[in-house]
Backbone as JSON, one array per atom type, in Angstrom:
{
  "sequence": "MSGLYRVDAGDRCDSCRSRSGGFFSALSANAVQAFEAAKHNCAYPPGAMFFMEGQESSGVFLLCRGRVKLTMTRSDARSIIVRIAEPGELIGLDCAIAGKPSLLTAEAFDPCVVHVVRRDALRTLMREHHELCIAITEQLSRDYRSACFHIRALGLSRTASEKIVHFLLAWAAKGMETAEGLSVNIPLKHEEIAQIVGVSRETVTRMLTELRHKGLITIKGASVLIRNKSALEALAVA",
  "N": [[-0.7, 16.42, -18.31], [1.68, 15.06, -19.45], [4.65, 15.68, -21.28], [3.68, 17.26, -23.28], [3.8, 19.71, -25.83], [3.4, 22.83, -27.46], [2.75, 23.36, -30.93], [3.23, 24.83, -34.14], [1.45, 23.56, -36.09], [0.84, 22.57, -39.46], [-1.47, 21.32, -40.06], [-4.82, 21.62, -40.72], [-8.24, 21.77, -39.66], [-10.14, 21.92, -41.68], [-8.93, 20.67, -43.8], [-8.88, 18.1, -42.88], [-11.45, 17.25, -43.26], [-11.75, 16.05, -45.72], [-10.75, 13.55, -45.41], [-11.5, 10.2, -45.56], [-13.97, 8.86, -43.49], [-13.1, 10.33, -41.33], [-13.36, 12.51, -38.41], [-14.43, 14.96, -39.24], [-15.75, 14.47, -41.6], [-18.49, 14.62, -42.14], [-19.32, 17.12, -41.41], [-20.43, 20.55, -41.61], [-19.0, 23.48, -43.24], [-19.15, 25.66, -41.5], [-19.29, 24.51, -38.93], [-16.84, 23.22, -38.83], [-15.09, 25.38, -38.99], [-15.7, 26.65, -36.59], [-14.79, 24.77, -34.76], [-12.11, 24.85, -35.45], [-11.44, 27.41, -34.57], [-11.62, 27.07, -31.86], [-9.69, 25.29, -31.01], [-6.3, 24.25, -30.17], [-3.03, 23.43, -31.35], [-1.02, 20.67, -30.47], [1.92, 18.73, -29.76], [3.15, 15.46, -29.12], [5.75, 13.42, -27.91], [6.74, 9.95, -28.49], [5.49, 7.77, -25.99], [4.67, 9.77, -24.25], [2.15, 11.02, -22.01], [-1.26, 11.64, -22.5], [-3.51, 11.74, -20.81], [-4.22, 10.19, -17.63], [-5.37, 7.12, -16.17], [-7.95, 7.43, -13.82], [-7.63, 10.13, -13.5], [-8.95, 13.4, -14.15], [-9.74, 14.72, -17.36], [-8.86, 17.67, -19.1], [-9.96, 18.31, -21.49], [-10.75, 17.42, -24.93], [-9.07, 15.44, -27.42], [-8.25, 15.64, -30.69], [-6.95, 13.42, -32.81], [-4.45, 13.98, -35.05], [-2.04, 13.28, -36.33], [-0.12, 10.28, -36.05], [-0.41, 7.61, -33.55], [-2.37, 6.53, -30.71], [-2.12, 4.83, -27.66], [-4.49, 3.24, -25.72], [-5.0, 2.31, -22.5], [-5.84, 0.08, -19.74], [-5.41, -0.51, -16.31], [-4.79, -3.16, -14.01], [-5.2, -4.05, -10.5], [-2.85, -5.3, -9.8], [-0.99, -4.02, -11.27], [-0.72, -4.88, -13.87], [-1.25, -4.24, -17.31], [-3.79, -3.74, -19.77], [-4.22, -3.32, -23.17], [-6.73, -1.49, -24.44], [-7.55, -0.37, -26.87], [-6.12, 0.94, -29.91], [-5.92, 4.14, -30.87], [-6.38, 5.94, -33.91], [-5.41, 8.35, -36.52], [-7.85, 10.94, -36.95], [-9.62, 10.28, -34.98], [-11.39, 11.13, -31.97], [-10.18, 11.6, -28.72], [-10.66, 10.9, -25.3], [-13.29, 11.63, -24.96], [-15.4, 10.56, -23.37], [-14.81, 11.1, -20.59], [-14.54, 13.85, -20.73], [-17.06, 14.78, -21.47], [-18.7, 13.71, -19.47], [-17.46, 14.7, -17.23], [-16.03, 13.28, -15.39], [-13.48, 11.23, -13.77], [-11.05, 9.65, -15.9], [-11.34, 6.37, -17.28], [-9.33, 5.2, -18.55], [-5.86, 5.16, -19.59], [-4.12, 7.31, -21.73], [-1.64, 7.11, -24.04], [1.0, 8.27, -26.06], [1.71, 6.49, -28.9], [3.2, 6.73, -31.19], [5.17, 9.52, -32.5], [3.06, 12.22, -32.07], [0.6, 14.51, -33.33], [-1.9, 16.61, -32.22], [-5.19, 18.09, -32.1], [-6.39, 20.12, -29.65], [-9.19, 20.66, -27.62], [-10.66, 22.44, -25.09], [-12.72, 21.4, -22.32], [-14.93, 23.1, -21.59], [-15.12, 24.69, -23.86], [-15.75, 22.74, -25.74], [-18.31, 21.96, -24.91], [-19.69, 24.33, -25.45], [-19.46, 24.42, -28.25], [-20.97, 22.15, -28.86], [-23.52, 22.94, -28.07], [-24.02, 24.97, -29.89], [-23.72, 23.86, -32.4], [-25.45, 21.47, -33.69], [-24.93, 19.34, -35.39], [-22.39, 18.68, -34.74], [-22.79, 17.41, -32.34], [-23.98, 15.09, -33.28], [-21.85, 13.93, -34.69], [-20.1, 13.47, -32.56], [-21.62, 11.7, -31.06], [-21.65, 9.54, -32.82], [-18.94, 8.88, -32.77], [-18.7, 8.07, -30.07], [-20.37, 5.88, -30.19], [-18.93, 4.19, -31.9], [-16.71, 3.76, -30.26], [-17.93, 2.4, -28.18], [-18.85, 0.06, -29.45], [-16.4, -1.0, -30.22], [-15.33, -1.54, -27.71], [-17.11, -3.52, -26.87], [-16.59, -5.58, -28.73], [-14.0, -6.09, -27.97], [-14.32, -7.03, -25.36], [-15.8, -9.34, -25.9], [-13.9, -10.83, -27.34], [-11.95, -11.18, -25.36], [-13.35, -12.21, -23.09], [-15.12, -14.24, -23.96], [-13.75, -15.96, -25.57], [-12.48, -19.21, -25.59], [-9.94, -20.24, -25.53], [-6.38, -19.42, -25.63], [-5.51, -19.46, -28.23], [-7.84, -18.85, -29.69], [-8.17, -16.21, -28.91], [-5.95, -14.95, -30.09], [-6.55, -15.41, -32.76], [-8.95, -13.94, -33.03], [-7.88, -11.41, -32.65], [-6.21, -11.16, -34.96], [-8.16, -11.29, -36.96], [-9.61, -8.98, -36.42], [-7.76, -6.98, -37.09], [-7.55, -7.62, -39.73], [-9.59, -6.36, -41.02], [-8.55, -3.99, -41.84], [-6.89, -4.66, -43.83], [-5.3, -5.41, -47.06], [-6.27, -6.83, -50.08], [-4.45, -9.28, -51.8], [-2.79, -11.23, -54.38], [-1.84, -13.41, -53.03], [-3.11, -13.48, -50.65], [-4.55, -11.85, -47.74], [-3.1, -8.88, -46.97], [-1.77, -7.42, -44.13], [-0.82, -4.74, -42.06], [0.73, -4.82, -39.03], [2.01, -3.13, -36.72], [3.08, -3.93, -34.11], [4.66, -5.06, -31.13], [5.24, -8.37, -29.79], [4.79, -8.32, -27.06], [3.04, -6.16, -26.82], [0.85, -7.05, -28.29], [0.16, -9.12, -26.59], [-0.72, -7.63, -24.4], [-3.04, -6.64, -25.45], [-4.7, -8.88, -25.99], [-4.71, -10.25, -23.62], [-2.98, -12.31, -22.73], [0.15, -14.08, -22.12], [3.37, -12.85, -23.29], [4.95, -14.91, -24.29], [3.04, -16.79, -24.97], [1.75, -15.51, -27.1], [3.82, -15.5, -29.01], [4.15, -18.26, -29.36], [1.59, -19.06, -30.33], [1.34, -17.6, -32.72], [3.44, -18.72, -34.12], [2.5, -21.33, -34.41], [0.26, -20.91, -36.07], [1.57, -19.98, -38.29], [3.07, -22.26, -39.02], [0.99, -23.9, -39.76], [0.38, -22.86, -42.14], [-1.4, -20.78, -42.38], [-0.83, -18.12, -41.97], [1.69, -15.68, -42.86], [4.58, -14.1, -41.68], [6.43, -11.17, -41.8], [8.43, -9.05, -40.44], [6.59, -6.22, -39.59], [4.6, -6.85, -41.3], [1.89, -8.9, -41.99], [0.69, -11.66, -43.63], [-2.33, -12.94, -44.32], [-3.17, -15.96, -45.26], [-5.3, -17.69, -45.45], [-8.19, -16.73, -44.74], [-10.75, -17.72, -44.22], [-10.24, -20.14, -42.94], [-9.1, -19.16, -40.57], [-11.33, -17.82, -39.5], [-12.94, -20.01, -38.99], [-11.52, -21.2, -36.92], [-11.93, -19.31, -34.98], [-14.49, -19.73, -34.08], [-14.49, -22.27, -33.27]],
  "CA": [[-0.47, 16.04, -19.71], [3.14, 14.98, -19.54], [5.28, 15.58, -22.6], [2.99, 18.09, -24.25], [4.34, 21.02, -26.19], [2.63, 23.43, -28.55], [3.42, 23.45, -32.22], [2.51, 25.52, -35.2], [1.25, 22.51, -37.09], [0.17, 23.03, -40.66], [-2.71, 20.58, -40.24], [-6.03, 22.37, -40.43], [-9.41, 20.91, -39.57], [-10.88, 21.86, -42.93], [-8.29, 19.67, -44.65], [-9.24, 16.78, -42.35], [-12.79, 16.89, -43.71], [-11.69, 15.22, -46.92], [-10.28, 12.21, -45.08], [-12.61, 9.28, -45.47], [-14.24, 8.34, -42.17], [-12.59, 11.2, -40.29], [-14.37, 13.16, -37.58], [-15.03, 16.09, -39.92], [-16.22, 14.08, -42.93], [-19.91, 14.93, -42.35], [-19.63, 18.42, -40.81], [-20.47, 21.7, -42.5], [-17.84, 24.37, -43.15], [-19.3, 26.51, -40.32], [-18.95, 23.73, -37.75], [-15.4, 22.98, -38.87], [-14.44, 26.65, -38.67], [-15.88, 26.9, -35.16], [-13.85, 23.88, -34.08], [-10.78, 25.38, -35.75], [-11.21, 28.59, -33.73], [-11.6, 26.7, -30.44], [-8.64, 24.33, -30.69], [-4.89, 24.59, -30.37], [-2.26, 22.26, -31.77], [0.03, 20.2, -29.58], [2.65, 17.54, -30.2], [3.6, 14.56, -28.06], [6.72, 12.4, -28.32], [6.33, 8.59, -28.1], [5.54, 7.5, -24.55], [4.09, 10.85, -23.46], [0.78, 10.77, -21.56], [-2.31, 12.64, -22.71], [-4.15, 11.73, -19.5], [-4.01, 8.91, -16.97], [-6.51, 6.49, -15.52], [-8.26, 8.0, -12.5], [-7.5, 11.58, -13.53], [-9.88, 14.11, -15.03], [-9.13, 15.32, -18.54], [-9.32, 19.05, -19.26], [-10.6, 18.49, -22.79], [-10.69, 16.3, -25.87], [-7.91, 15.47, -28.3], [-8.47, 15.1, -32.03], [-5.66, 12.9, -33.28], [-4.18, 14.41, -36.42], [-0.97, 12.4, -36.82], [0.36, 9.32, -35.06], [-1.39, 6.72, -32.91], [-2.41, 6.64, -29.25], [-2.44, 3.58, -26.98], [-5.42, 3.42, -24.62], [-4.81, 1.15, -21.65], [-6.49, -0.02, -18.45], [-4.48, -1.2, -15.43], [-5.35, -3.92, -12.91], [-4.65, -3.73, -9.19], [-1.49, -5.82, -9.71], [-0.2, -3.18, -12.18], [-0.74, -5.39, -15.25], [-2.03, -3.37, -18.19], [-4.43, -4.28, -20.96], [-4.46, -2.32, -24.21], [-8.13, -1.55, -24.84], [-7.51, -0.16, -28.31], [-5.13, 1.91, -30.39], [-6.6, 5.18, -31.64], [-5.68, 6.34, -35.13], [-5.77, 9.7, -36.96], [-9.26, 11.18, -37.23], [-10.43, 9.93, -33.81], [-11.39, 11.98, -30.78], [-9.75, 10.86, -27.54], [-11.04, 11.51, -24.03], [-14.65, 12.15, -25.04], [-16.28, 10.12, -22.3], [-14.58, 11.82, -19.35], [-14.73, 15.28, -20.97], [-18.49, 15.07, -21.48], [-19.28, 13.36, -18.17], [-16.8, 15.44, -16.17], [-15.58, 12.31, -14.39], [-12.13, 10.73, -14.04], [-10.93, 8.73, -17.03], [-11.18, 4.95, -16.99], [-8.21, 4.73, -19.35], [-4.67, 5.98, -19.78], [-3.84, 7.57, -23.14], [-0.19, 7.27, -24.21], [1.43, 8.4, -27.45], [2.36, 5.29, -29.43], [4.14, 7.3, -32.14], [5.12, 10.99, -32.42], [1.67, 12.59, -32.35], [0.1, 15.88, -33.37], [-3.32, 16.59, -31.89], [-5.93, 19.33, -31.91], [-6.94, 20.05, -28.3], [-10.3, 21.57, -27.32], [-10.99, 22.35, -23.68], [-14.05, 20.85, -22.04], [-15.96, 24.14, -21.65], [-15.27, 25.08, -25.26], [-16.45, 21.65, -26.41], [-19.73, 22.06, -24.57], [-20.23, 25.47, -26.2], [-19.58, 23.97, -29.64], [-22.08, 21.19, -28.97], [-24.78, 23.68, -27.97], [-24.21, 25.83, -31.05], [-23.67, 23.1, -33.66], [-26.06, 20.17, -33.4], [-24.29, 18.3, -36.2], [-21.21, 18.25, -33.99], [-23.3, 16.43, -31.38], [-24.18, 13.83, -34.0], [-20.53, 13.35, -34.96], [-19.57, 13.0, -31.29], [-22.39, 10.5, -30.72], [-21.16, 8.47, -33.68], [-17.64, 8.47, -32.24], [-18.94, 7.32, -28.84], [-20.94, 4.6, -30.6], [-17.83, 3.35, -32.39], [-15.91, 3.37, -29.1], [-18.71, 1.39, -27.44], [-18.82, -1.2, -30.2], [-15.04, -1.51, -30.13], [-15.18, -2.11, -26.37], [-17.89, -4.76, -26.83], [-15.84, -6.59, -29.47], [-12.82, -6.43, -27.17], [-14.8, -7.86, -24.25], [-16.15, -10.64, -26.46], [-12.67, -11.56, -27.67], [-11.25, -11.55, -24.13], [-14.15, -12.96, -22.14], [-15.86, -15.37, -24.51], [-12.82, -16.9, -26.22], [-12.19, -20.29, -24.64], [-8.52, -20.56, -25.51], [-5.47, -18.37, -26.07], [-5.49, -19.5, -29.69], [-9.01, -18.11, -30.18], [-7.93, -14.78, -28.68], [-5.02, -14.5, -31.12], [-7.27, -15.42, -34.04], [-9.85, -12.79, -33.02], [-7.02, -10.24, -32.84], [-5.81, -11.1, -36.36], [-9.34, -10.99, -37.79], [-9.96, -7.57, -36.21], [-6.83, -6.19, -37.9], [-7.75, -7.97, -41.13], [-10.53, -5.4, -41.6], [-7.76, -2.89, -42.4], [-5.93, -5.24, -44.76], [-5.41, -5.22, -48.5], [-6.29, -8.09, -50.81], [-3.39, -9.52, -52.77], [-2.93, -12.52, -55.03], [-1.45, -14.46, -52.1], [-3.94, -13.43, -49.45], [-4.87, -10.54, -47.18], [-1.9, -8.28, -46.39], [-2.12, -6.56, -43.0], [0.31, -4.15, -41.35], [0.5, -4.85, -37.58], [3.28, -2.64, -36.14], [3.05, -4.14, -32.67], [5.52, -6.1, -30.59], [4.48, -9.48, -29.19], [4.37, -7.88, -25.73], [1.88, -5.28, -26.98], [-0.27, -7.93, -28.67], [-0.21, -9.81, -25.36], [-1.5, -6.69, -23.59], [-4.35, -6.47, -26.08], [-5.54, -10.09, -25.94], [-4.78, -10.75, -22.26], [-2.18, -13.52, -22.51], [1.57, -13.75, -21.97], [4.12, -12.64, -24.54], [5.38, -16.22, -24.77], [1.88, -17.43, -25.6], [1.56, -14.87, -28.4], [4.86, -16.01, -29.91], [3.87, -19.67, -29.66], [0.37, -19.18, -31.14], [1.63, -17.1, -34.07], [4.3, -19.73, -34.75], [1.64, -22.46, -34.8], [-0.53, -20.5, -37.22], [2.49, -19.92, -39.42], [3.39, -23.63, -39.41], [-0.21, -24.46, -40.4], [0.25, -22.22, -43.44], [-2.51, -19.83, -42.37], [-0.28, -16.76, -42.03], [3.11, -15.46, -43.06], [4.97, -12.9, -40.97], [7.7, -10.57, -42.17], [8.44, -7.78, -39.75], [5.25, -5.78, -39.21], [3.66, -7.28, -42.33], [1.3, -10.23, -41.8], [-0.11, -12.11, -44.77], [-3.32, -13.94, -43.95], [-3.3, -16.78, -46.46], [-6.59, -18.38, -45.46], [-9.05, -16.05, -43.77], [-11.87, -18.6, -43.87], [-9.75, -21.08, -41.93], [-8.98, -18.42, -39.32], [-12.68, -17.6, -38.99], [-13.4, -21.29, -38.46], [-10.83, -21.38, -35.64], [-12.48, -18.35, -34.03], [-15.76, -20.22, -33.56], [-14.34, -23.72, -33.01]],
  "C": [[1.02, 16.05, -19.98], [3.62, 14.9, -20.97], [4.69, 16.49, -23.64], [3.79, 19.34, -24.55], [3.6, 21.53, -27.41], [3.46, 23.5, -29.81], [2.57, 24.29, -33.16], [2.33, 24.54, -36.34], [0.49, 23.06, -38.28], [-1.16, 22.35, -40.9], [-3.89, 21.45, -39.82], [-7.22, 21.43, -40.46], [-10.17, 20.82, -40.89], [-10.24, 20.86, -43.91], [-8.61, 18.26, -44.18], [-10.6, 16.31, -42.86], [-12.74, 15.93, -44.89], [-11.23, 13.8, -46.64], [-11.47, 11.3, -44.83], [-12.76, 8.74, -44.05], [-13.73, 9.2, -41.03], [-13.71, 11.91, -39.55], [-15.11, 14.26, -38.33], [-15.71, 15.74, -41.25], [-17.67, 14.49, -43.2], [-20.3, 16.3, -41.78], [-19.62, 19.53, -41.85], [-19.22, 22.56, -42.3], [-17.92, 25.24, -41.89], [-18.88, 25.78, -39.05], [-17.45, 23.48, -37.68], [-14.64, 24.24, -38.49], [-14.55, 26.98, -37.19], [-14.94, 26.01, -34.34], [-12.42, 24.39, -34.25], [-10.44, 26.55, -34.82], [-11.04, 28.21, -32.26], [-10.38, 25.87, -30.05], [-7.26, 24.97, -30.75], [-4.14, 23.3, -30.67], [-1.17, 21.94, -30.75], [0.7, 18.97, -30.17], [3.12, 16.76, -28.98], [4.66, 13.62, -28.62], [6.2, 11.02, -27.92], [6.5, 8.37, -26.6], [4.95, 8.59, -23.68], [2.62, 10.55, -23.16], [-0.14, 11.94, -21.89], [-3.08, 12.84, -21.4], [-4.0, 10.32, -18.94], [-5.28, 8.42, -16.31], [-6.7, 7.06, -14.12], [-8.14, 9.5, -12.43], [-8.56, 12.19, -14.45], [-9.1, 14.71, -16.2], [-9.71, 16.71, -18.73], [-10.03, 19.28, -20.58], [-10.52, 17.24, -23.63], [-9.53, 16.53, -26.83], [-8.3, 14.85, -29.63], [-7.12, 14.7, -32.59], [-5.48, 13.21, -34.76], [-3.12, 13.53, -37.07], [-0.49, 11.5, -35.69], [-0.76, 8.46, -34.52], [-1.26, 6.84, -31.4], [-2.86, 5.31, -28.65], [-3.32, 3.87, -25.77], [-5.4, 2.16, -23.76], [-5.61, 1.25, -20.36], [-5.61, -0.9, -17.57], [-5.22, -1.9, -14.29], [-4.67, -3.53, -11.61], [-3.22, -4.24, -9.02], [-0.54, -5.14, -10.69], [-0.07, -3.77, -13.59], [-1.67, -4.52, -16.09], [-2.62, -4.15, -19.35], [-4.63, -3.13, -21.94], [-5.9, -2.48, -24.7], [-8.27, -1.34, -26.34], [-6.4, 0.82, -28.63], [-5.85, 2.9, -31.3], [-5.72, 5.63, -32.8], [-6.13, 7.73, -35.57], [-7.24, 9.82, -37.36], [-10.17, 10.88, -36.05], [-10.3, 10.98, -32.72], [-11.06, 11.11, -29.57], [-10.17, 11.63, -26.3], [-12.45, 12.06, -24.02], [-15.48, 11.82, -23.81], [-16.08, 10.93, -21.02], [-14.78, 13.32, -19.53], [-16.21, 15.64, -20.91], [-19.1, 14.81, -20.1], [-18.67, 14.17, -17.03], [-16.33, 14.54, -15.04], [-14.18, 11.81, -14.74], [-12.13, 9.69, -15.16], [-10.77, 7.3, -16.53], [-9.95, 4.38, -17.69], [-7.02, 5.67, -19.24], [-4.4, 6.11, -21.27], [-2.37, 7.91, -23.29], [0.16, 7.34, -25.7], [2.21, 7.15, -27.87], [3.47, 5.68, -30.41], [4.29, 8.79, -31.81], [3.74, 11.45, -32.89], [1.5, 14.11, -32.45], [-1.4, 15.81, -33.16], [-3.88, 18.0, -31.87], [-6.65, 19.19, -30.57], [-8.04, 21.09, -28.14], [-10.67, 21.38, -25.86], [-12.45, 21.96, -23.48], [-15.14, 21.91, -22.15], [-16.2, 24.6, -23.08], [-16.01, 24.01, -26.05], [-17.94, 21.71, -26.15], [-20.4, 23.22, -25.31], [-20.44, 25.09, -27.67], [-20.76, 23.04, -29.82], [-23.43, 21.89, -28.88], [-25.07, 24.46, -29.25], [-24.25, 25.08, -32.37], [-24.17, 21.68, -33.4], [-25.41, 19.04, -34.2], [-23.02, 17.8, -35.53], [-21.61, 17.23, -32.93], [-23.48, 15.07, -32.04], [-22.84, 13.15, -34.26], [-19.91, 12.79, -33.69], [-20.3, 11.73, -30.86], [-21.93, 9.31, -31.55], [-19.8, 7.97, -33.2], [-17.81, 7.64, -30.97], [-19.53, 5.95, -29.16], [-19.86, 3.66, -31.11], [-16.96, 2.87, -31.24], [-16.61, 2.27, -28.31], [-18.66, 0.04, -28.14], [-17.43, -1.83, -30.15], [-14.81, -2.17, -28.77], [-15.92, -3.44, -26.25], [-17.16, -5.89, -27.56], [-14.63, -7.05, -28.66], [-13.21, -7.34, -26.01], [-15.15, -9.25, -24.74], [-14.9, -11.47, -26.73], [-11.94, -12.03, -26.42], [-12.06, -12.51, -23.27], [-14.8, -14.22, -22.66], [-14.98, -16.34, -25.29], [-12.4, -17.94, -25.19], [-10.71, -20.57, -24.51], [-7.69, -19.35, -25.93], [-5.42, -18.3, -27.59], [-6.65, -18.71, -30.28], [-8.8, -16.6, -30.02], [-7.0, -14.21, -29.75], [-5.71, -14.43, -32.46], [-8.22, -14.23, -34.12], [-9.06, -11.5, -33.25], [-6.65, -10.09, -34.31], [-6.99, -10.74, -37.26], [-9.78, -9.54, -37.63], [-9.06, -6.67, -37.05], [-7.01, -6.46, -39.39], [-8.71, -7.0, -41.82], [-9.81, -4.22, -42.24], [-6.81, -3.38, -43.49], [-6.23, -4.96, -46.22], [-5.33, -6.58, -49.19], [-5.14, -8.15, -51.81], [-3.61, -10.89, -53.4], [-2.63, -13.68, -54.08], [-2.31, -14.5, -50.85], [-4.18, -12.0, -49.0], [-3.65, -9.99, -46.46], [-2.3, -7.25, -45.33], [-0.84, -6.04, -42.35], [-0.03, -4.09, -39.86], [1.8, -4.43, -36.89], [3.31, -2.73, -34.62], [4.03, -5.24, -32.28], [4.65, -7.2, -29.98], [4.0, -9.11, -27.8], [3.13, -7.01, -25.81], [0.66, -6.07, -27.42], [-0.77, -8.67, -27.44], [-1.06, -8.92, -24.46], [-2.89, -6.46, -24.16], [-5.24, -7.68, -25.83], [-5.56, -10.73, -24.56], [-4.09, -12.08, -22.03], [-0.72, -13.1, -22.34], [2.23, -13.54, -23.32], [4.55, -13.97, -25.13], [4.24, -16.95, -25.48], [1.62, -16.84, -26.98], [2.56, -15.43, -29.41], [4.56, -17.44, -30.32], [2.65, -19.82, -30.59], [0.61, -18.7, -32.58], [2.51, -18.09, -34.83], [3.47, -20.91, -35.23], [0.81, -22.11, -36.03], [0.33, -20.42, -38.48], [2.83, -21.32, -39.92], [2.22, -24.32, -40.1], [-0.44, -23.86, -41.79], [-0.87, -21.21, -43.53], [-2.03, -18.39, -42.48], [1.2, -16.82, -42.37], [3.46, -14.14, -42.42], [6.34, -12.44, -41.45], [7.75, -9.17, -41.58], [7.05, -7.42, -39.26], [4.18, -6.24, -40.19], [3.2, -8.71, -42.06], [0.43, -10.53, -43.01], [-1.03, -13.21, -44.3], [-3.66, -14.74, -45.2], [-4.67, -17.44, -46.56], [-7.48, -17.79, -44.39], [-10.2, -16.94, -43.31], [-11.46, -19.6, -42.8], [-9.57, -20.41, -40.58], [-10.35, -18.19, -38.69], [-13.25, -18.87, -38.4], [-12.78, -21.57, -37.09], [-11.45, -20.48, -34.57], [-13.77, -18.84, -33.41], [-15.7, -21.7, -33.23], [-14.66, -24.05, -31.56]]
}
C-alpha cells in the first residue's frame, strides 16, 4: 500500500450515515459503532496505490474524502480506467471477501482519506451484523452494474463517437439542470477520458470538438454544459 500514512482524521463513521447514498445510510447505530471500532484512518497523496492488480488486498477501504481511480492493464501495458470511486464507496470488496488477488489497481486520484478495515475484522463484522452484509451486497451490486454499463459502452458501441456520447451521458446523471442545459463537472484530462472509453487522446479531443461545433455541448475547463441531452441520447443509439 504505497504512500499510505496514518492520520487522526476527524471524520467519523456516524457522521457519514447522514450522507445521502453513503455506505452507512441504512445501518443502525450499533453496526456503525462496530465498524468505527474496527477501522483506522489513513491518508494517501495523489498517485499513491491502495493495491495493485494481481496482488491480494489486506482489507477494504471506505473512501471518506477524495476520489480513487480503478484501472485494469493489458499485456501491452495500456490501462483502462474501469471507474472512479467517490466518497461513501467501499474499495477492494471483491478481493477482500474472496481472498483472491485483485483484478484492478486502485490509485488515489486526489488527496484521499480512507477508513481501513482488515479482511479478518470485516468477516467478523459481517457475521455479527447481518445488515452490514446487506449494505456490502448492495455495494457489490452497484459495482457489478457499473461494470456491465462500462462493458456495454466499450464493447457494443460501434464508433468512437458513440463511446464518447455514452461517457457524457453517464456523467450527466450527476449533473445539475440549468436554464441553458445540464451542467456537469468532469475533472478529467482528455488522456484520462481516453483511458475510460478505450480510444486515443486525440480521438477524445476531436470528438468533443465535433460535439461542441454541433452545439450539443459547451466546455469550460472541467465544466461541461450539455445543451441537448435528447440529441446526445439519439447519437448513442444511432
